[in-house]
C-alpha positions as a printed Julia matrix, in Angstrom:
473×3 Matrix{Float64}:
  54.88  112.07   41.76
  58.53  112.71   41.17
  58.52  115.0    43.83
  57.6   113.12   46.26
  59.64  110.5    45.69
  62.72  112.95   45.93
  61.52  114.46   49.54
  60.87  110.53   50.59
  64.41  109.48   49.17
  65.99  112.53   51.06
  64.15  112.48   54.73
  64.67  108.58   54.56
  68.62  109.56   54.36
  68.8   112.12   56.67
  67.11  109.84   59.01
  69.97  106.99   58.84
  72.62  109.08   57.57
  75.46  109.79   60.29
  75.84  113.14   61.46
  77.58  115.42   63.29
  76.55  117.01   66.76
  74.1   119.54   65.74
  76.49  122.08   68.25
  79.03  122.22   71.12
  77.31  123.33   73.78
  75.42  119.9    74.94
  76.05  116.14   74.72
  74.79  114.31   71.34
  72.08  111.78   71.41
  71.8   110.33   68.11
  69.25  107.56   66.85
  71.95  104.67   66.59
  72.62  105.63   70.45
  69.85  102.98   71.71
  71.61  100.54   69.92
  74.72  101.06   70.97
  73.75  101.26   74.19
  71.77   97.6    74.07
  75.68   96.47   73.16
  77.11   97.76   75.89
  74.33   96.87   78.56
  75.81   95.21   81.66
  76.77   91.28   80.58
  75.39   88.44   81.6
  77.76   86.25   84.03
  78.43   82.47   83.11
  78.85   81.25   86.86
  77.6    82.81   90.48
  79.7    82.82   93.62
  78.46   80.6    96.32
  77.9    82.17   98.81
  77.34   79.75  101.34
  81.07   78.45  100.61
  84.13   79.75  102.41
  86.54   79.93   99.74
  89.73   79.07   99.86
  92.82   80.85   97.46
  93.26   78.42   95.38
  89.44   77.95   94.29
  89.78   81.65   93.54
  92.13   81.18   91.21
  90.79   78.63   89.49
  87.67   80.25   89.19
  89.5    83.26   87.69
  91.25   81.04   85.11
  88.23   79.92   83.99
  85.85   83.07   83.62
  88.48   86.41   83.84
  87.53   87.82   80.68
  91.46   88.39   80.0
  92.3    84.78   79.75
  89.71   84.01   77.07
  90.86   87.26   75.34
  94.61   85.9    74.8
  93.15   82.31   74.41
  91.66   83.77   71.39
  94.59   85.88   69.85
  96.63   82.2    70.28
  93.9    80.6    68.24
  93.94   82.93   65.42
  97.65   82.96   65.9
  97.61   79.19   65.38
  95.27   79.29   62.37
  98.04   81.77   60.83
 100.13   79.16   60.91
  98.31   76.92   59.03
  98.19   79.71   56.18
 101.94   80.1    56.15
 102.45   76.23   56.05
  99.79   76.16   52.56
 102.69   77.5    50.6
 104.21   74.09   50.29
 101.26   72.99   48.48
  99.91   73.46   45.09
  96.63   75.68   44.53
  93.91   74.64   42.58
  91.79   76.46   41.41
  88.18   76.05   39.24
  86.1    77.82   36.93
  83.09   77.49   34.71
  82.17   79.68   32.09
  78.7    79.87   30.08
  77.41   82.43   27.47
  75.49   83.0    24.84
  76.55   85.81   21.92
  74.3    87.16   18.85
  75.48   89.38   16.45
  75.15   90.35   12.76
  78.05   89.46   10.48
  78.19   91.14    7.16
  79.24   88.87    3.79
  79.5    89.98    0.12
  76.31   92.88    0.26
  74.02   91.12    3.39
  74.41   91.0     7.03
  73.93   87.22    8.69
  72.94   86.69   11.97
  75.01   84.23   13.77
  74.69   83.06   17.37
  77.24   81.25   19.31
  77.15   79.36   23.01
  79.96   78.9    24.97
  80.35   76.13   27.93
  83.9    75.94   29.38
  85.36   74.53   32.75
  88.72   75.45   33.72
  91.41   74.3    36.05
  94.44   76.55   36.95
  97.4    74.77   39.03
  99.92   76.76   40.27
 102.82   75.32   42.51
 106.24   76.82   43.86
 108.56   74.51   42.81
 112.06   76.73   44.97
 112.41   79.61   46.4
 115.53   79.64   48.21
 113.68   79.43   51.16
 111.28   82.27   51.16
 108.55   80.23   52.14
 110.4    78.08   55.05
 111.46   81.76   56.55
 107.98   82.56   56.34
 106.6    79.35   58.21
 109.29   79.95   60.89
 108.53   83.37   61.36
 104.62   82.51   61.72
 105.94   79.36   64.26
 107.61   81.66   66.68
 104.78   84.5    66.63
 102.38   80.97   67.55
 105.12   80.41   70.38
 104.64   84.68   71.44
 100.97   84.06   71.39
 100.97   81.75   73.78
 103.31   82.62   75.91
 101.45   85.7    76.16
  98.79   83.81   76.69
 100.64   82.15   79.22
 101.77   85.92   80.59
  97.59   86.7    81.13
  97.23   83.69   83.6
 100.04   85.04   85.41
  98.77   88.29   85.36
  94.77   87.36   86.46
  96.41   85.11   89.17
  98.64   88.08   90.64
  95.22   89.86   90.51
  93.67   87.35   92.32
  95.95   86.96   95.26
  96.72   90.67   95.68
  92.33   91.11   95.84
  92.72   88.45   98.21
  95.08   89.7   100.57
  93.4    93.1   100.07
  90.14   91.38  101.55
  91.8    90.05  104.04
  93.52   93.33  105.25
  90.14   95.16  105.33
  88.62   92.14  107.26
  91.63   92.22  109.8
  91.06   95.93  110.09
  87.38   95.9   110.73
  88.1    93.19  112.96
  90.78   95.4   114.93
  88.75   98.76  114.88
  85.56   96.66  116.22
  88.33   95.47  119.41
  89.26   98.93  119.42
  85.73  100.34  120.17
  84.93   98.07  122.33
  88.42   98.63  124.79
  86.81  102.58  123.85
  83.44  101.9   125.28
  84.81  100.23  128.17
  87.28  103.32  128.89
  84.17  105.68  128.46
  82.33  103.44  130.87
  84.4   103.3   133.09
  84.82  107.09  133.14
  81.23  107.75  133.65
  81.35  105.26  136.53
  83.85  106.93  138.59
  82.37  110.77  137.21
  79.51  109.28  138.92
  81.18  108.62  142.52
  83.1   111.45  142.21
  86.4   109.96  141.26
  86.53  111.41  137.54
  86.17  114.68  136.18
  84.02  115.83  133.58
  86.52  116.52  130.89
  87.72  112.47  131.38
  84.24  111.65  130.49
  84.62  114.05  127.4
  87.76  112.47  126.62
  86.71  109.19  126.63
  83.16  109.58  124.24
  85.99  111.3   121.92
  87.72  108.25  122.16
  84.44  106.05  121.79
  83.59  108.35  118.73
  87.26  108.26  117.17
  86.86  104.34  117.08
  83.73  104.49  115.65
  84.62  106.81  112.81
  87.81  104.18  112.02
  85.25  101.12  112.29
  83.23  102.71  109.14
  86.0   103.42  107.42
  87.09  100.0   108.05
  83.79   98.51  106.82
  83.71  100.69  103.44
  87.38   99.51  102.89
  86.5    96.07  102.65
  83.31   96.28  100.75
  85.5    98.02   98.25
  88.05   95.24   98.53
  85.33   92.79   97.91
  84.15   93.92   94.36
  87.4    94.23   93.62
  88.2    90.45   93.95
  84.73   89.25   92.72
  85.69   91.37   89.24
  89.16   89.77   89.32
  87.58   86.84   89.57
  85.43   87.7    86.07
  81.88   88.04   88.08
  79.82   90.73   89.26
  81.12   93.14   91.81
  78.37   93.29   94.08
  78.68   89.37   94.61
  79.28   87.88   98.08
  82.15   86.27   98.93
  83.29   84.23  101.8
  87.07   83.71  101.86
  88.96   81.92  104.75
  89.81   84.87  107.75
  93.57   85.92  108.26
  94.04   83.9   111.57
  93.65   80.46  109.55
  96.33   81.19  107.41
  99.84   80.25  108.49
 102.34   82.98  108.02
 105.78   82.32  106.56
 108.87   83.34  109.04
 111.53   83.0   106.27
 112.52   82.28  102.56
 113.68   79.0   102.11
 115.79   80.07   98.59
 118.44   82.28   98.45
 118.45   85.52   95.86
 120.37   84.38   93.21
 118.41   80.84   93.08
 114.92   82.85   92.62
 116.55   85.23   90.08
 118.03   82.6    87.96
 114.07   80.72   88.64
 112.52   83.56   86.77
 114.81   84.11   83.9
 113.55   80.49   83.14
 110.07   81.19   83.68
 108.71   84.38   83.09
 106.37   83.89   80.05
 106.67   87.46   79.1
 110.8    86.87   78.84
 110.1    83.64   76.69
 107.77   86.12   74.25
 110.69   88.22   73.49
 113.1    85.2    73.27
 110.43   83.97   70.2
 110.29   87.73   68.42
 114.22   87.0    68.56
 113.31   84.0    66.55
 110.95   85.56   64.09
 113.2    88.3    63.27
 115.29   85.57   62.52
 113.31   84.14   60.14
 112.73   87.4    58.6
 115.93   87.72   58.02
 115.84   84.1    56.18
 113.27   85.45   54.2
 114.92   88.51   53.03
 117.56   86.75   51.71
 115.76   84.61   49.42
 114.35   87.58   47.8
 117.74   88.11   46.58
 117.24   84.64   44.3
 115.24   83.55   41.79
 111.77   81.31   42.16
 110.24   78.68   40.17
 106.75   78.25   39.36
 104.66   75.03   37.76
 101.54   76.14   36.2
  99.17   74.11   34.55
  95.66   75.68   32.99
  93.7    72.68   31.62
  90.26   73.31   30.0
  87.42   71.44   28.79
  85.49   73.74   26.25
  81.99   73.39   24.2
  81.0    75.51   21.8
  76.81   76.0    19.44
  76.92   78.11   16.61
  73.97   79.22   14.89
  74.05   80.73   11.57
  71.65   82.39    9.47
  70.37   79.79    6.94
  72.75   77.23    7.84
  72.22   74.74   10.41
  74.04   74.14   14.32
  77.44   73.92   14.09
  79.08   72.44   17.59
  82.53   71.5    18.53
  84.1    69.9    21.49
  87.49   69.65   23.17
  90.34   69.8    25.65
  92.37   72.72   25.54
  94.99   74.59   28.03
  98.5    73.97   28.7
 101.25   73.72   31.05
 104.52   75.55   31.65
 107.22   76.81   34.18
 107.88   80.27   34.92
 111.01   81.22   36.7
 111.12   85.16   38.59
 114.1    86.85   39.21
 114.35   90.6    40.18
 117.4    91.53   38.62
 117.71   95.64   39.78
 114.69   96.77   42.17
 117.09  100.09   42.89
 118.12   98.72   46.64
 114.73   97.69   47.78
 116.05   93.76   48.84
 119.01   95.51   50.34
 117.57   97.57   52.13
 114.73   95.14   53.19
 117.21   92.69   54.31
 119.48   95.32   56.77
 115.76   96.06   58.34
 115.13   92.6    58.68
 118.9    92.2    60.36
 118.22   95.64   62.31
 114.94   93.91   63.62
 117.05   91.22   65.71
 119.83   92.88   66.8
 116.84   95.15   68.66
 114.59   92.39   69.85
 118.15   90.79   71.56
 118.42   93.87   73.31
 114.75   93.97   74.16
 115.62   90.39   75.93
 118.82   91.7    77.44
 116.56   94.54   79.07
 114.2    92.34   79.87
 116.55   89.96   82.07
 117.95   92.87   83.73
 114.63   94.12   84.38
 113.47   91.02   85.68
 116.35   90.64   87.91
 115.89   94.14   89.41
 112.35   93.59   90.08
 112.94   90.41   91.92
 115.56   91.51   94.07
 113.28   94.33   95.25
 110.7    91.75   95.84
 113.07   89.35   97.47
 114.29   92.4   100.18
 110.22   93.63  100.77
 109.35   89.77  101.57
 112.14   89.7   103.92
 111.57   93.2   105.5
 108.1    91.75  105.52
 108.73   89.04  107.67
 110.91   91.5   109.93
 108.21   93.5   110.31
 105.19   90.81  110.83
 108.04   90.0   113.88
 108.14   92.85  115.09
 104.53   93.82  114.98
 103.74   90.59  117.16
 105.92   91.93  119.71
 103.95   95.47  119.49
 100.94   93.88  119.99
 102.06   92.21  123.08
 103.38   94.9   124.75
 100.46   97.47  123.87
  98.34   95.22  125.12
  99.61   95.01  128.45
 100.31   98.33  128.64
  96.37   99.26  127.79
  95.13   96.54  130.62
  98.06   98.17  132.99
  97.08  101.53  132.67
  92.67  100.96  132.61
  93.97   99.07  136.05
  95.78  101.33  137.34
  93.2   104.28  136.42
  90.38  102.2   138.51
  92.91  102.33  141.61
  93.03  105.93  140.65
  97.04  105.91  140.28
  97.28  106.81  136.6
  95.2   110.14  135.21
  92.71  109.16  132.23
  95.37  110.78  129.39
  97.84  107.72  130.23
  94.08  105.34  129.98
  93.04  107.07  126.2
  97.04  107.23  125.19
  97.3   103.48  125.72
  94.08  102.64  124.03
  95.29  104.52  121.09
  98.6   102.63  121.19
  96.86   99.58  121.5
  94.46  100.27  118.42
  97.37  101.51  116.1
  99.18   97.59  117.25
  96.43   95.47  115.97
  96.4    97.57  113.13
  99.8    97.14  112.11
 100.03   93.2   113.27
  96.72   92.94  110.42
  98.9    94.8   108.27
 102.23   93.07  108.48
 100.59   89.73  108.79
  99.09   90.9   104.75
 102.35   92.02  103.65
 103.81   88.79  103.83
 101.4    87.06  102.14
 101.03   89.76   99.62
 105.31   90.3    99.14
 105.05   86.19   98.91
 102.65   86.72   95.95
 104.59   89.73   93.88
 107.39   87.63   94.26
 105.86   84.25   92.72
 104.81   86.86   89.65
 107.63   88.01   89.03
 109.88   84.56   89.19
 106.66   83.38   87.08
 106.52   80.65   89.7
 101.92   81.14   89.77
 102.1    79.89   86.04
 104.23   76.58   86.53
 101.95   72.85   86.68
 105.53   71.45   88.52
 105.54   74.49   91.29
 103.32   75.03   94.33
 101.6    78.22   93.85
 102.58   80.73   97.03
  99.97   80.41   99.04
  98.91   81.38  102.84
């Protein structure tokens, strides 16, 4: 019977015992793996997209806001931040603390030449007070250290909003671009189809040669082969901003087309306004400002340690005791017992330790004030960049409007003139291609503004502000 037991005991733990691959040579499959992989099974989403809505930016966002799995993660580190706080802050109150006690102990005591047996029950309830009386202000350095690591929380809360609403717009403008290009490579095939056509019509009458006709279905196909690539560019783009948006990828979304959105033709601010904006503003600047005030407080703390503390303690206790004795009758008593007292600590030699704990504490802020420093110079670099792309943005979008323009009469010029038969079909396909790379660029440039008018809202920190107008189209 023992036996058995044993090989039951042992096959039962080799069956939920952890182990090791078996060997290198193929993937590991364990049983625990079907759990696991019930965890990490694909989640269910909390809203759907509607997609018989044409959405506009702004309702992105806010839909973002409100399910992005990033905002809810730092909403969440802020709370438990917060709830630190409240710890920290208990140490200005007393603690009180209860107990009960019950028991019941038999033994034999020996008298003169005989052993008695004597039983005794104990019933006791306790109360322990303790209470910090001073500490030089170990406590308040503490609590102030805790307060600014609430302010870092949410500020960096504050930082993932501006983040997921980057995210958003860039998607956005990334959906947009791919639209504009499909858009552009379908006007593109069709200006190809109608070059081919017409080059089989005149093959046909005998004004065309063979190798024009070639030409042109190269054309046709050419366009064709940029159309696809258009079309699997913006279904990309589209999962993309569904995800940003904290939903499934394969969701359908219908977002307002580029030509509704007005274009911007210049920046109303000048540098040095939008620079000093987002040294004011950037939430992940105002996180370092608050480490800069909990190294601070560290360093309040550290000092203290340097200083005695003084503790009231109070242990009241109500006890009852039953004795039984051999031959004798119960015996009980009753009463309240405890004390109370003060108890003052001072380290008087810890060989350095405070000393050494308080230049640490001291070292800690001189490096989060350069962390800020870097951080503003950072933060001025990056907007400057973004300030000159916007504006050779806008150049561009200018310039790419003109390019259209002119390709475009070229392309009708030169199909006209190769119906009269005074231009040979290379000038026909040349300004077709011309044409094709213009609306390509004008979709392009016309994106870059919006999307240099969005990295530069990030990075003043202007998406994040209830007083600002978010950049939009």
């Amino acid at each position: 019977m023992t036996t058995i037991v044993l090989i039951a005991v042992q096959t039962a733990s080799s069956t939920l015992a952890q182990t090791a691959p078996g060997s290198p040579d193929h993937p590991w499959h364990g049983p625990m793996e079907r759990e696991i992989e019930a965890n990490a099974k694909v989640r269910e989403f909390r809203f759907r997209i509607d997609q018989a809505k044409t959405y506009t930016l702004a309702e992105l966002v806010d839909l973002a806001e409100s399910h992005n799995p990033e905002t809810r993660v730092a909403w969440e580190r802020a709370r438990a931040q917060a709830a630190s706080l409240g710890i920290a802050r208990s140490e200005l109150y007393p603690t009180l603390a209860a107990a009960a006690v019950s028991g019941v102990h038999r033994d034999e005591i020996y008298s003169r030449n005989r052993f008695f047996r004597q039983t005794i029950g104990h019933y006791q309830a306790e109360l322990h007070l303790n209470y910090t009386v001073f500490d030089f202000g170990a406590r308040a350095g503490r609590i102030a250290a805790t307060q600014a690591e609430v302010l870092s929380a949410n500020f960096a809360f504050n930082d993932s909003h501006r983040r997921v609403i980057h995210q958003v717009e860039q998607s956005y403008y990334q959906l947009l671009n791919a639209s504009g290009q499909e858009e552009a490579a379908r006007a593109s095939l069709a200006n190809a189809q109608a070059v081919q056509q017409s080059a089989e019509e005149r093959l046909k009458n005998g004004l065309a040669t063979l190798p024009d006709v070639l030409e042109a279905r190269s054309a046709t196909a050419q366009a064709e082969y940029v159309l696809q690539s258009a079309l699997g560019a913006r279904q990309i783009a589209a999962g993309n901003l569904a995800t940003a948006l904290g939903t499934s990828a394969t969701a359908t979304i219908h977002v307002q087309p580029l030509q509704e959105l007005p274009i911007a033709e210049s920046i109303s601010d000048s540098v040095d306004a939008v620079i000093d904006r987002a040294l004011v503003q950037r939430p992940d600047l105002m996180q370092q400002v608050a480490d800069v005030r909990a190294a601070n407080a560290g360093v309040k703390e550290a000092r203290a340690a340097f200083y005695p503390s003084l503790h009231f303690i109070a242990e009241p206790s109500a006890e009852s005791l039953y004795g039984l004795q051999q031959q004798f009758p119960w015996g009980h008593t009753a009463g309240l017992l405890g004390g109370v007292g003060f108890r003052l600590n001072w380290t008087v030699f810890d060989g350095g330790a405070r000393k050494s704990r308080l230049a640490q504490a001291e070292a800690n802020v001189h490096e989060s004030e350069a962390r800020v420093d870097l951080a503003r110079d950072q933060i001025a670099d990056q907007v400057w960049a973004a300030y000159s792309n916007l504006n050779t943005a806008l150049r561009q979008h200018q310039a790419a409007i003109a390019l259209v323009q002119a390709s475009s009469r070229s392309y009708d010029a030169a199909l006209e003139s190769y119906n009269y038969g005074l231009r040979n079909f290379l000038d026909v396909t040349a300004a077709q291609r011309a044409l094709a790379q213009a609306r390509s660029t004008d979709v392009f440039a016309r994106t870059q503004v919006l999307s240099a008018l969005a990295d530069l809202a990030f990075l003043t920190g202007d998406s994040t502000q209830s007083n600002a107008t978010r950049p939009g189209p």
